[in-house]
Coordinates of C-alpha atoms in Angstrom, one line a residue:
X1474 CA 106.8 57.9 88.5
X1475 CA 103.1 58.7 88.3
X1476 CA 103.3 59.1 92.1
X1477 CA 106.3 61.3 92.1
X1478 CA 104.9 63.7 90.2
X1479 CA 101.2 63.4 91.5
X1480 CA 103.3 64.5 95.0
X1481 CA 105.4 67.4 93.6
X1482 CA 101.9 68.8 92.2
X1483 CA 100.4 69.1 95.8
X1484 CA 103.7 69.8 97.0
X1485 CA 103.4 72.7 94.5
X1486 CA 99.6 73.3 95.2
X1487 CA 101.0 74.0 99.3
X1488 CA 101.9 77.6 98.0
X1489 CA 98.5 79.0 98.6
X1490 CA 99.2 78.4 102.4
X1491 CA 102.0 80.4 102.3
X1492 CA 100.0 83.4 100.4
X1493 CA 97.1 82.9 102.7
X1494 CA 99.0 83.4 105.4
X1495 CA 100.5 86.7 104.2
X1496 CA 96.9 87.7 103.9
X1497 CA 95.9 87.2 106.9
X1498 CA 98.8 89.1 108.3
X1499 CA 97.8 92.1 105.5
X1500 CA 94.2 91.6 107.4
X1501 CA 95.6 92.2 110.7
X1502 CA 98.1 95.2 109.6
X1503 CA 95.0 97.0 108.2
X1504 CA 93.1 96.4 111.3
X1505 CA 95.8 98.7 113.3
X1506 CA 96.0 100.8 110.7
X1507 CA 92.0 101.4 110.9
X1508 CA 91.8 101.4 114.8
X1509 CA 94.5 104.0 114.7
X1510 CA 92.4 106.7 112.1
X1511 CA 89.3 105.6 114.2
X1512 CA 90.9 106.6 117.1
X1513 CA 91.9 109.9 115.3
X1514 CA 88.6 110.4 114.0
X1515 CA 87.0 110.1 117.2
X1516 CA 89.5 112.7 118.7
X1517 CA 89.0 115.3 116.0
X1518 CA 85.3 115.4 116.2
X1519 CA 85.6 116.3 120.1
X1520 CA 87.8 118.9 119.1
X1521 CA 85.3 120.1 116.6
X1522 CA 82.4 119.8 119.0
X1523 CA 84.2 122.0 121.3
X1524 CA 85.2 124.4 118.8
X1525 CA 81.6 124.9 117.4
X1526 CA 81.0 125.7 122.0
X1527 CA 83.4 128.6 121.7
X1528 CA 82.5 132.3 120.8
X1529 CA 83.2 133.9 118.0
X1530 CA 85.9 136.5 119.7
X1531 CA 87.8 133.3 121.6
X1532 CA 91.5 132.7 121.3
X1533 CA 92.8 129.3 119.6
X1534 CA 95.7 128.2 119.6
X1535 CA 97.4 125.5 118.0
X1536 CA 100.6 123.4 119.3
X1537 CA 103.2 123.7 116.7
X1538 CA 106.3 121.6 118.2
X1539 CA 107.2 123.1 121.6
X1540 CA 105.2 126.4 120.6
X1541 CA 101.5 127.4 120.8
X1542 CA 100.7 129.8 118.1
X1543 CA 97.7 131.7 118.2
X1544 CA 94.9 130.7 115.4
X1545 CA 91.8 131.9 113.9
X1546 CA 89.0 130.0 115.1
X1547 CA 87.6 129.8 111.7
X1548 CA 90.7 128.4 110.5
X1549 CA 91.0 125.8 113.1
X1550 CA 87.5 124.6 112.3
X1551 CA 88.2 124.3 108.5
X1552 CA 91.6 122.6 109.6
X1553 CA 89.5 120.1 111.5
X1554 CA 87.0 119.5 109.3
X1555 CA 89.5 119.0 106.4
X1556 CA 91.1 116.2 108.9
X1557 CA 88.0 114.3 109.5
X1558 CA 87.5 114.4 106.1
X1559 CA 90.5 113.2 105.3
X1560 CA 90.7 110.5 107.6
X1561 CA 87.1 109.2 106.9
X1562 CA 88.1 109.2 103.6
X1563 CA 91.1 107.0 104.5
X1564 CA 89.0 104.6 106.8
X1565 CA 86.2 103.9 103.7
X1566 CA 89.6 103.5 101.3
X1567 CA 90.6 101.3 104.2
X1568 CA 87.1 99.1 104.5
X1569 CA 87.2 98.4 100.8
X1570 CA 91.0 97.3 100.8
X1571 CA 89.9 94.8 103.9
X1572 CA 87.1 93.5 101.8
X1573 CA 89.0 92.8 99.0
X1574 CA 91.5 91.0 101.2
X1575 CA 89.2 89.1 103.3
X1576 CA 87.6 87.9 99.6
X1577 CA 91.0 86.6 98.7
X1578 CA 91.6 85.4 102.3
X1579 CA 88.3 83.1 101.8
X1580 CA 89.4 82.2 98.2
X1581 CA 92.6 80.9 99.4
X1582 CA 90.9 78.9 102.0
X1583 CA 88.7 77.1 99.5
X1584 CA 91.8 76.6 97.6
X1585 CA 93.4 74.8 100.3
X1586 CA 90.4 72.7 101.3
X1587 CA 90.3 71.7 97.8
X1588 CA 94.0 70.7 97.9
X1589 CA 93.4 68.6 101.4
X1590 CA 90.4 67.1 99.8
X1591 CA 92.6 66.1 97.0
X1592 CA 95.3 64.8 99.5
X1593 CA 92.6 62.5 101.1
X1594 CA 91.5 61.6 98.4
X1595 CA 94.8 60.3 97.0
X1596 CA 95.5 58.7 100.5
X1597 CA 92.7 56.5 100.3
X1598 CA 93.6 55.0 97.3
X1599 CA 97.0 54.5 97.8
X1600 CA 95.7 53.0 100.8
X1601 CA 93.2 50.5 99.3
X1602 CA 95.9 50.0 96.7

């Protein structure tokens, strides 16, 4: 009986692999997630750097659906600066949510090592038994 049970324990105990798993898989979601925004980032500071080359007097004009409407150029640069804010703000909400992730990632790890130690452990006994 003793053996039974020590078995459904570590069959229990197998859960962690499931959960660390689905971490990793969290991991590599927010990876795409942040390559996208970088991506984005990188693209709205050209369009800011080439703003900041135009005159004061130049036309802008934004793509709205099929149409290009004609903007103020100061309004275009606060509309791009708002988005880089806003997306570096989302990539440093990002980094911190992969951190926190990659500490549970590492914890589940050492949970499972611990489990296969235990395992081992249990094996040689039985074995010497």
């Amino acid at each position: 009986m003793r053996a039974s049970k020590t078995f459904f324990s570590m069959f229990k105990d197998l859960i962690p692999h499931h959960h660390l798993q689905q971490t990793e898989k969290d991991i590599s979601k927010n990876h795409q997630v942040r390559k996208k925004y970088t991506i984005q980032l990188g693209e709205n500071e050209l369009v800011l750097k080439e703003l900041d080359l135009l005159n004061e007097d130049a036309n802008v004009y934004k793509l709205i659906g099929p149409v290009l409407v004609k903007q103020d150029l100061a309004e275009a640069n606060a509309n791009v600066r708002k988005r880089i804010e806003y997306i570096s703000a989302e990539l440093k909400r990002l980094d911190s949510t992969l951190q926190d992730m990659e500490e549970k990632q590492n914890s589940k790890k050492e949970a499972i090592y611990k489990l296969q130690q235990r395992i081992q452990s249990l094996q040689a006994g039985k074995g010497k038994a």
